[in-house]
Amino acid sequence: MGYRAGVVGAAGFAGIELVRLLSRHPEFDLAAVTSDALAGTPIAKAYPAFTGVTDLAFSTHEDTDFSAFDVVFLAVPHKAAMGMAPDLMAAGVTVVDLSADFRLKDPAIYEKWYAPHTATDLLAQAAFGLPELTGDELAAAAERRAAGEAVLVSCAGCYPTATSLAAAPAIRAGLVDAAAPVVADAVSGVTGAGKKATERTHYCFANENLEAYGVGTHRHTPEIEQILGLEGRLVFTPHLAPLNRGLLSTVTLPLAPGAAPTTEELVELYRDFYAASPLVSVMDAGVQPRTASVAGTCRAQVGVAVHPAGMIVATGAIDNLGKGAAGQGVQCANIVFGLPETCGLEEIANPV
């Protein structure tokens, strides 16, 4: 028998993607999925893709006893996870949270962008879940879990994941001007906005349309700044594209004084940086990532080039539900439970 796993908020897009991944995972046994709105409904009735795959039905959050579970994934709205995580951890359950509730280390910053935080004691101990960039935090969480402690993992958001994977190698190598702004323009598929349709995401408004939103005010800004050490220097603009899945972030980074790498040198630097990261591929010089090449997977593609205006242009493509949410949650859980980080995540995208 493997580790007993549950998903809270399993009826949403990220939640049902977790169900898809965990249903086939060789080490995590999916034993319960919750949705107050669909309680009592078989998963296969709500999502016919699961016909013949699972007989599980949704239960309510309140009526599901997770105390004997090894891990619970929280795919709930922001501000909900902070109310659920403390009780789960007190019961000895490891929590993998896909919301933003434990990503920001400073409660004052969380309050500025979201709401007052009600579980500030967990902020410091939450391991930030972006394995390629915060592997030390996850390794420490794995050690604590092996010692019998319930741990909390706060997975990075989709925009921060693609943006940070694209930018981090250049920044950490000291190639980026430490005083200049960094510009990130990112485009996401509609599933990134969640299951409930709005005037922006309803088919008739999203189809045949491309628009920026949250300009200068998007709440992923402080998360990206925290990951990359760019406090007060990030100009982040998200865009909505008429596709179901996929996210592409283009980051423009001013070169530090005296830095003059070639594109080929940057590609080699990036490949060295991600040499131990099996789910990240660095493209050849002159080749750019494509969202279609990672859709349905937990993989990321990164491209990098030198611009003659003294800039580095770095691009990152992920599936916003895969590497940007559910897949990353499973990848983090794999690490915390001492499994290969690609366990259950070996999928490749459809080639056409």
CSV table of C-alpha atoms in Angstrom, one decimal:
chain,number,residue,atom,x,y,z
A,1,MET,CA,0.0,0.0,0.0
A,2,GLY,CA,1.1,3.5,-0.8
A,3,TYR,CA,0.5,6.8,1.0
A,4,ARG,CA,-3.1,7.7,1.6
A,5,ALA,CA,-4.0,10.9,-0.2
A,6,GLY,CA,-7.0,13.2,-0.3
A,7,VAL,CA,-7.9,16.3,-2.3
A,8,VAL,CA,-10.0,19.1,-0.8
A,9,GLY,CA,-11.7,21.2,-3.5
A,10,ALA,CA,-11.4,18.5,-6.1
A,11,ALA,CA,-14.2,19.7,-8.4
A,12,GLY,CA,-12.3,22.8,-9.6
A,13,PHE,CA,-9.9,22.8,-12.5
A,14,ALA,CA,-6.7,22.4,-10.4
A,15,GLY,CA,-8.5,20.0,-8.1
A,16,ILE,CA,-9.7,17.7,-10.8
A,17,GLU,CA,-6.2,17.8,-12.4
A,18,LEU,CA,-4.9,16.5,-9.0
A,19,VAL,CA,-7.5,13.7,-9.2
A,20,ARG,CA,-6.2,12.8,-12.7
A,21,LEU,CA,-2.6,12.7,-11.6
A,22,LEU,CA,-3.2,10.9,-8.3
A,23,SER,CA,-5.5,8.3,-9.8
A,24,ARG,CA,-2.5,6.9,-11.7
A,25,HIS,CA,0.2,7.7,-9.2
A,26,PRO,CA,2.1,4.5,-8.2
A,27,GLU,CA,2.7,5.6,-4.6
A,28,PHE,CA,-0.2,7.9,-3.6
A,29,ASP,CA,-3.5,6.1,-3.1
A,30,LEU,CA,-6.3,8.6,-3.7
A,31,ALA,CA,-8.9,7.8,-1.0
A,32,ALA,CA,-11.2,10.9,-0.8
A,33,VAL,CA,-12.1,13.9,-2.8
A,34,THR,CA,-14.3,16.8,-1.5
A,35,SER,CA,-16.6,19.3,-3.0
A,36,ASP,CA,-19.5,20.8,-1.1
A,37,ALA,CA,-21.2,21.7,-4.3
A,38,LEU,CA,-21.0,18.2,-5.8
A,39,ALA,CA,-21.2,16.1,-2.6
A,40,GLY,CA,-22.6,12.7,-3.4
A,41,THR,CA,-21.9,13.0,-7.1
A,42,PRO,CA,-19.5,10.4,-8.6
A,43,ILE,CA,-16.4,11.9,-10.1
A,44,ALA,CA,-17.1,10.1,-13.4
A,45,LYS,CA,-20.6,11.7,-13.6
A,46,ALA,CA,-19.2,15.3,-13.1
A,47,TYR,CA,-16.2,14.6,-15.3
A,48,PRO,CA,-16.9,11.7,-17.7
A,49,ALA,CA,-13.2,11.4,-18.6
A,50,PHE,CA,-12.9,9.3,-15.3
A,51,THR,CA,-15.4,6.7,-16.5
A,52,GLY,CA,-13.8,3.3,-15.8
A,53,VAL,CA,-11.0,5.0,-13.9
A,54,THR,CA,-12.4,5.6,-10.5
A,55,ASP,CA,-15.6,4.9,-8.5
A,56,LEU,CA,-14.9,7.7,-6.0
A,57,ALA,CA,-17.6,10.2,-5.3
A,58,PHE,CA,-17.3,13.7,-3.9
A,59,SER,CA,-17.9,14.2,-0.2
A,60,THR,CA,-18.3,17.4,1.8
A,61,HIS,CA,-15.2,19.0,3.3
A,62,GLU,CA,-16.8,18.9,6.8
A,63,ASP,CA,-17.9,15.3,6.7
A,64,THR,CA,-14.6,13.9,5.4
A,65,ASP,CA,-12.2,12.6,8.1
A,66,PHE,CA,-8.6,13.1,7.0
A,67,SER,CA,-7.0,12.3,10.3
A,68,ALA,CA,-5.7,8.9,9.1
A,69,PHE,CA,-4.4,10.3,5.8
A,70,ASP,CA,-0.7,10.8,5.0
A,71,VAL,CA,-1.2,13.8,2.7
A,72,VAL,CA,-4.0,16.2,1.8
A,73,PHE,CA,-3.8,18.5,-1.2
A,74,LEU,CA,-5.7,21.8,-0.8
A,75,ALA,CA,-7.1,23.1,-4.1
A,76,VAL,CA,-9.3,25.7,-2.4
A,77,PRO,CA,-9.7,29.5,-2.9
A,78,HIS,CA,-7.3,31.9,-1.3
A,79,LYS,CA,-8.1,32.6,2.3
A,80,ALA,CA,-9.7,29.2,2.8
A,81,ALA,CA,-6.5,27.1,3.2
A,82,MET,CA,-5.3,29.1,6.2
A,83,GLY,CA,-8.4,27.9,8.0
A,84,MET,CA,-8.0,24.2,7.0
A,85,ALA,CA,-4.2,23.6,7.3
A,86,PRO,CA,-3.7,24.0,11.0
A,87,ASP,CA,-6.3,21.3,12.0
A,88,LEU,CA,-4.9,18.9,9.4
A,89,MET,CA,-1.4,19.4,10.6
A,90,ALA,CA,-2.5,19.0,14.2
A,91,ALA,CA,-3.8,15.6,13.2
A,92,GLY,CA,-0.4,14.7,11.8
A,93,VAL,CA,-1.3,15.1,8.1
A,94,THR,CA,1.1,16.6,5.6
A,95,VAL,CA,-0.5,19.4,3.7
A,96,VAL,CA,0.3,20.5,0.1
A,97,ASP,CA,-1.5,23.8,-0.5
A,98,LEU,CA,-2.1,25.1,-4.0
A,99,SER,CA,-3.5,28.5,-2.9
A,100,ALA,CA,-1.5,31.7,-2.0
A,101,ASP,CA,-2.2,31.5,1.7
A,102,PHE,CA,1.3,30.4,2.8
A,103,ARG,CA,3.5,31.6,-0.1
A,104,LEU,CA,4.3,35.1,1.2
A,105,LYS,CA,6.6,35.0,4.2
A,106,ASP,CA,5.7,38.4,5.5
A,107,PRO,CA,2.1,38.6,6.9
A,108,ALA,CA,1.9,42.3,6.3
A,109,ILE,CA,2.6,41.8,2.6
A,110,TYR,CA,-0.1,39.0,2.5
A,111,GLU,CA,-2.6,41.4,4.1
A,112,LYS,CA,-1.8,44.2,1.6
A,113,TRP,CA,-2.5,41.9,-1.4
A,114,TYR,CA,-5.2,39.5,0.1
A,115,ALA,CA,-6.5,39.9,3.6
A,116,PRO,CA,-5.4,39.6,7.3
A,117,HIS,CA,-3.7,36.3,7.8
A,118,THR,CA,-5.1,34.0,10.5
A,119,ALA,CA,-2.4,31.4,10.7
A,120,THR,CA,0.8,33.5,10.8
A,121,ASP,CA,2.6,30.9,12.9
A,122,LEU,CA,2.7,28.6,9.9
A,123,LEU,CA,4.2,31.1,7.4
A,124,ALA,CA,7.8,30.7,8.6
A,125,GLN,CA,7.6,26.9,8.6
A,126,ALA,CA,5.9,26.4,5.2
A,127,ALA,CA,8.2,25.1,2.6
A,128,PHE,CA,7.9,27.1,-0.6
A,129,GLY,CA,7.0,24.6,-3.4
A,130,LEU,CA,9.1,25.5,-6.5
A,131,PRO,CA,11.5,22.5,-6.6
A,132,GLU,CA,13.9,23.8,-9.1
A,133,LEU,CA,14.5,27.0,-7.1
A,134,THR,CA,13.6,26.1,-3.5
A,135,GLY,CA,14.9,22.5,-3.3
A,136,ASP,CA,16.6,23.2,0.0
A,137,GLU,CA,13.3,24.1,1.7
A,138,LEU,CA,11.6,20.9,0.3
A,139,ALA,CA,14.5,18.7,1.4
A,140,ALA,CA,14.3,20.1,4.9
A,141,ALA,CA,10.6,19.4,4.9
A,142,ALA,CA,11.3,15.9,3.8
A,143,GLU,CA,13.6,15.4,6.7
A,144,ARG,CA,11.0,16.7,9.1
A,145,ARG,CA,8.3,14.5,7.7
A,146,ALA,CA,10.6,11.4,7.9
A,147,ALA,CA,11.1,12.3,11.6
A,148,GLY,CA,7.4,12.0,12.1
A,149,GLU,CA,6.4,15.7,11.8
A,150,ALA,CA,3.5,16.9,9.7
A,151,VAL,CA,4.7,19.5,7.2
A,152,LEU,CA,3.2,22.2,5.1
A,153,VAL,CA,4.2,22.9,1.5
A,154,SER,CA,3.0,26.0,-0.2
A,155,CYS,CA,3.2,25.6,-4.0
A,156,ALA,CA,4.2,28.5,-6.2
A,157,GLY,CA,1.6,30.1,-8.4
A,158,CYS,CA,1.4,29.6,-12.1
A,159,TYR,CA,2.7,33.0,-13.2
A,160,PRO,CA,5.5,33.0,-10.6
A,161,THR,CA,6.6,29.5,-11.7
A,162,ALA,CA,7.0,30.3,-15.4
A,163,THR,CA,8.4,33.8,-14.7
A,164,SER,CA,10.9,32.6,-12.1
A,165,LEU,CA,12.1,29.6,-14.0
A,166,ALA,CA,12.8,31.9,-17.0
A,167,ALA,CA,14.6,34.6,-15.0
A,168,ALA,CA,16.3,32.9,-12.0
A,169,PRO,CA,19.5,31.5,-13.7
A,170,ALA,CA,20.5,34.9,-15.1
A,171,ILE,CA,19.7,36.8,-11.9
A,172,ARG,CA,21.5,34.3,-9.6
A,173,ALA,CA,24.5,34.4,-11.9
A,174,GLY,CA,24.8,38.1,-11.3
A,175,LEU,CA,24.1,39.0,-15.0
A,176,VAL,CA,21.2,41.3,-14.3
A,177,ASP,CA,21.4,45.0,-13.2
A,178,ALA,CA,20.6,45.0,-9.5
A,179,ALA,CA,19.1,48.5,-9.7
A,180,ALA,CA,17.0,48.4,-12.8
A,181,PRO,CA,13.4,47.3,-13.3
A,182,VAL,CA,12.6,43.8,-14.6
A,183,VAL,CA,9.6,43.5,-16.9
A,184,ALA,CA,7.6,40.3,-17.1
A,185,ASP,CA,4.7,40.0,-19.6
A,186,ALA,CA,2.8,36.7,-19.2
A,187,VAL,CA,-0.1,35.1,-21.0
A,188,SER,CA,-2.3,32.4,-19.5
A,189,GLY,CA,-5.1,30.1,-20.7
A,190,VAL,CA,-8.6,30.6,-19.3
A,191,THR,CA,-8.4,27.7,-16.8
A,192,GLY,CA,-6.0,29.8,-14.8
A,193,ALA,CA,-8.9,31.9,-13.7
A,194,GLY,CA,-10.8,29.0,-12.1
A,195,LYS,CA,-13.9,27.1,-12.9
A,196,LYS,CA,-16.5,29.8,-12.3
A,197,ALA,CA,-17.2,31.9,-15.4
A,198,THR,CA,-16.9,35.6,-15.2
A,199,GLU,CA,-17.4,38.5,-17.6
A,200,ARG,CA,-13.8,38.1,-18.6
A,201,THR,CA,-13.7,34.3,-18.8
A,202,HIS,CA,-17.1,33.4,-20.2
A,203,TYR,CA,-16.6,31.8,-23.6
A,204,CYS,CA,-18.3,34.7,-25.5
A,205,PHE,CA,-15.9,37.2,-24.0
A,206,ALA,CA,-12.7,35.2,-23.9
A,207,ASN,CA,-13.0,33.7,-27.4
A,208,GLU,CA,-11.3,35.6,-30.2
A,209,ASN,CA,-9.9,38.1,-27.6
A,210,LEU,CA,-6.6,38.9,-25.9
A,211,GLU,CA,-6.3,41.4,-23.0
A,212,ALA,CA,-4.2,42.5,-20.2
A,213,TYR,CA,-5.6,42.6,-16.7
A,214,GLY,CA,-4.5,43.5,-13.2
A,215,VAL,CA,-2.0,46.0,-14.7
A,216,GLY,CA,0.2,47.2,-11.9
A,217,THR,CA,-1.9,45.6,-9.2
A,218,HIS,CA,-1.7,41.8,-9.8
A,219,ARG,CA,-1.3,39.9,-6.6
A,220,HIS,CA,1.4,37.5,-8.0
A,221,THR,CA,3.8,40.5,-8.1
A,222,PRO,CA,5.0,40.2,-4.5
A,223,GLU,CA,5.4,36.4,-4.9
A,224,ILE,CA,7.7,36.8,-8.0
A,225,GLU,CA,9.6,39.5,-6.2
A,226,GLN,CA,10.1,37.3,-3.2
A,227,ILE,CA,11.4,34.4,-5.3
A,228,LEU,CA,13.7,36.4,-7.5
A,229,GLY,CA,14.8,39.1,-4.9
A,230,LEU,CA,13.3,41.9,-6.9
A,231,GLU,CA,11.5,43.9,-4.2
A,232,GLY,CA,10.0,47.0,-5.8
A,233,ARG,CA,11.6,46.4,-9.2
A,234,LEU,CA,9.2,44.1,-11.0
A,235,VAL,CA,6.8,45.3,-13.7
A,236,PHE,CA,4.5,42.4,-14.1
A,237,THR,CA,1.6,42.3,-16.5
A,238,PRO,CA,-0.6,39.2,-17.0
A,239,HIS,CA,-2.8,38.6,-20.1
A,240,LEU,CA,-5.6,36.3,-20.8
A,241,ALA,CA,-5.5,34.2,-24.0
A,242,PRO,CA,-8.4,32.2,-25.6
A,243,LEU,CA,-6.9,28.8,-24.9
A,244,ASN,CA,-7.8,26.2,-22.3
A,245,ARG,CA,-4.3,25.4,-20.9
A,246,GLY,CA,-0.9,26.9,-21.1
A,247,LEU,CA,1.1,29.9,-19.8
A,248,LEU,CA,4.0,31.7,-21.4
A,249,SER,CA,6.0,34.4,-19.6
A,250,THR,CA,8.5,36.7,-21.4
A,251,VAL,CA,10.9,38.4,-19.0
A,252,THR,CA,13.1,41.3,-20.0
A,253,LEU,CA,16.2,41.7,-17.8
A,254,PRO,CA,18.7,44.5,-18.2
A,255,LEU,CA,22.3,43.3,-18.2
A,256,ALA,CA,24.5,44.3,-15.4
A,257,PRO,CA,27.3,46.8,-16.2
A,258,GLY,CA,30.1,45.0,-17.8
A,259,ALA,CA,28.1,41.8,-18.5
A,260,ALA,CA,28.2,40.8,-22.1
A,261,PRO,CA,27.3,37.2,-22.5
A,262,THR,CA,26.3,35.7,-25.9
A,263,THR,CA,23.1,33.8,-26.4
A,264,GLU,CA,25.0,30.6,-26.7
A,265,GLU,CA,26.8,31.3,-23.4
A,266,LEU,CA,23.4,31.9,-21.7
A,267,VAL,CA,22.0,28.7,-23.0
A,268,GLU,CA,24.9,26.8,-21.5
A,269,LEU,CA,24.6,28.7,-18.2
A,270,TYR,CA,20.9,27.8,-18.1
A,271,ARG,CA,21.5,24.2,-18.9
A,272,ASP,CA,24.1,23.9,-16.2
A,273,PHE,CA,21.6,25.6,-13.8
A,274,TYR,CA,18.8,23.1,-14.6
A,275,ALA,CA,21.1,20.0,-15.1
A,276,ALA,CA,19.5,18.3,-12.1
A,277,SER,CA,16.0,19.4,-12.9
A,278,PRO,CA,14.4,16.6,-15.0
A,279,LEU,CA,11.1,18.5,-15.6
A,280,VAL,CA,12.8,21.7,-17.1
A,281,SER,CA,14.1,21.8,-20.6
A,282,VAL,CA,16.3,24.6,-21.9
A,283,MET,CA,15.8,25.2,-25.6
A,284,ASP,CA,18.6,25.6,-28.1
A,285,ALA,CA,19.8,29.1,-29.1
A,286,GLY,CA,17.2,30.6,-31.5
A,287,VAL,CA,14.4,28.2,-30.4
A,288,GLN,CA,11.6,29.4,-28.2
A,289,PRO,CA,9.2,27.5,-25.8
A,290,ARG,CA,5.7,26.6,-26.9
A,291,THR,CA,2.7,26.1,-24.5
A,292,ALA,CA,1.5,23.3,-26.8
A,293,SER,CA,4.7,21.4,-26.1
A,294,VAL,CA,4.0,21.2,-22.3
A,295,ALA,CA,0.2,21.2,-22.1
A,296,GLY,CA,-1.1,18.3,-20.0
A,297,THR,CA,2.3,17.8,-18.3
A,298,CYS,CA,4.3,19.0,-15.3
A,299,ARG,CA,7.1,20.0,-17.7
A,300,ALA,CA,8.6,23.5,-18.3
A,301,GLN,CA,10.4,24.8,-21.3
A,302,VAL,CA,12.8,27.8,-21.0
A,303,GLY,CA,14.4,29.9,-23.7
A,304,VAL,CA,16.9,32.7,-23.4
A,305,ALA,CA,18.5,35.2,-25.8
A,306,VAL,CA,20.6,38.4,-25.7
A,307,HIS,CA,19.0,41.5,-27.1
A,308,PRO,CA,21.3,44.0,-28.7
A,309,ALA,CA,19.8,46.8,-26.5
A,310,GLY,CA,21.7,45.3,-23.5
A,311,MET,CA,18.9,43.0,-22.4
A,312,ILE,CA,18.4,39.4,-21.7
A,313,VAL,CA,15.0,38.1,-22.9
A,314,ALA,CA,14.0,34.9,-21.1
A,315,THR,CA,10.9,32.9,-21.8
A,316,GLY,CA,9.2,30.2,-19.8
A,317,ALA,CA,6.3,28.0,-21.0
A,318,ILE,CA,4.3,25.7,-18.6
A,319,ASP,CA,0.8,24.2,-18.4
A,320,ASN,CA,-0.9,26.5,-15.8
A,321,LEU,CA,-2.8,23.5,-14.4
A,322,GLY,CA,0.3,21.2,-14.5
A,323,LYS,CA,3.6,22.7,-13.6
A,324,GLY,CA,1.6,25.8,-12.5
A,325,ALA,CA,-0.6,24.0,-10.0
A,326,ALA,CA,-1.6,20.3,-9.6
A,327,GLY,CA,1.5,18.8,-11.2
A,328,GLN,CA,3.8,21.0,-9.1
A,329,GLY,CA,1.8,19.9,-6.0
A,330,VAL,CA,2.5,16.3,-6.8
A,331,GLN,CA,6.1,17.0,-7.6
A,332,CYS,CA,6.5,18.7,-4.2
A,333,ALA,CA,4.7,15.8,-2.4
A,334,ASN,CA,7.0,13.3,-4.2
A,335,ILE,CA,10.1,15.1,-2.8
A,336,VAL,CA,8.6,15.4,0.7
A,337,PHE,CA,7.8,11.7,0.8
A,338,GLY,CA,11.2,10.7,-0.4
A,339,LEU,CA,10.0,9.6,-3.9
A,340,PRO,CA,11.6,10.5,-7.2
A,341,GLU,CA,10.3,13.9,-8.1
A,342,THR,CA,9.1,12.8,-11.5
A,343,CYS,CA,7.0,9.9,-10.0
A,344,GLY,CA,3.7,9.9,-11.7
A,345,LEU,CA,4.6,12.9,-13.8
A,346,GLU,CA,6.3,11.3,-16.7
A,347,GLU,CA,3.7,12.4,-19.3
A,348,ILE,CA,4.8,14.2,-22.4
A,349,ALA,CA,2.5,16.6,-24.3
A,350,ASN,CA,0.6,15.5,-27.4
A,351,PRO,CA,3.0,16.3,-30.3
A,352,VAL,CA,0.2,17.8,-32.4
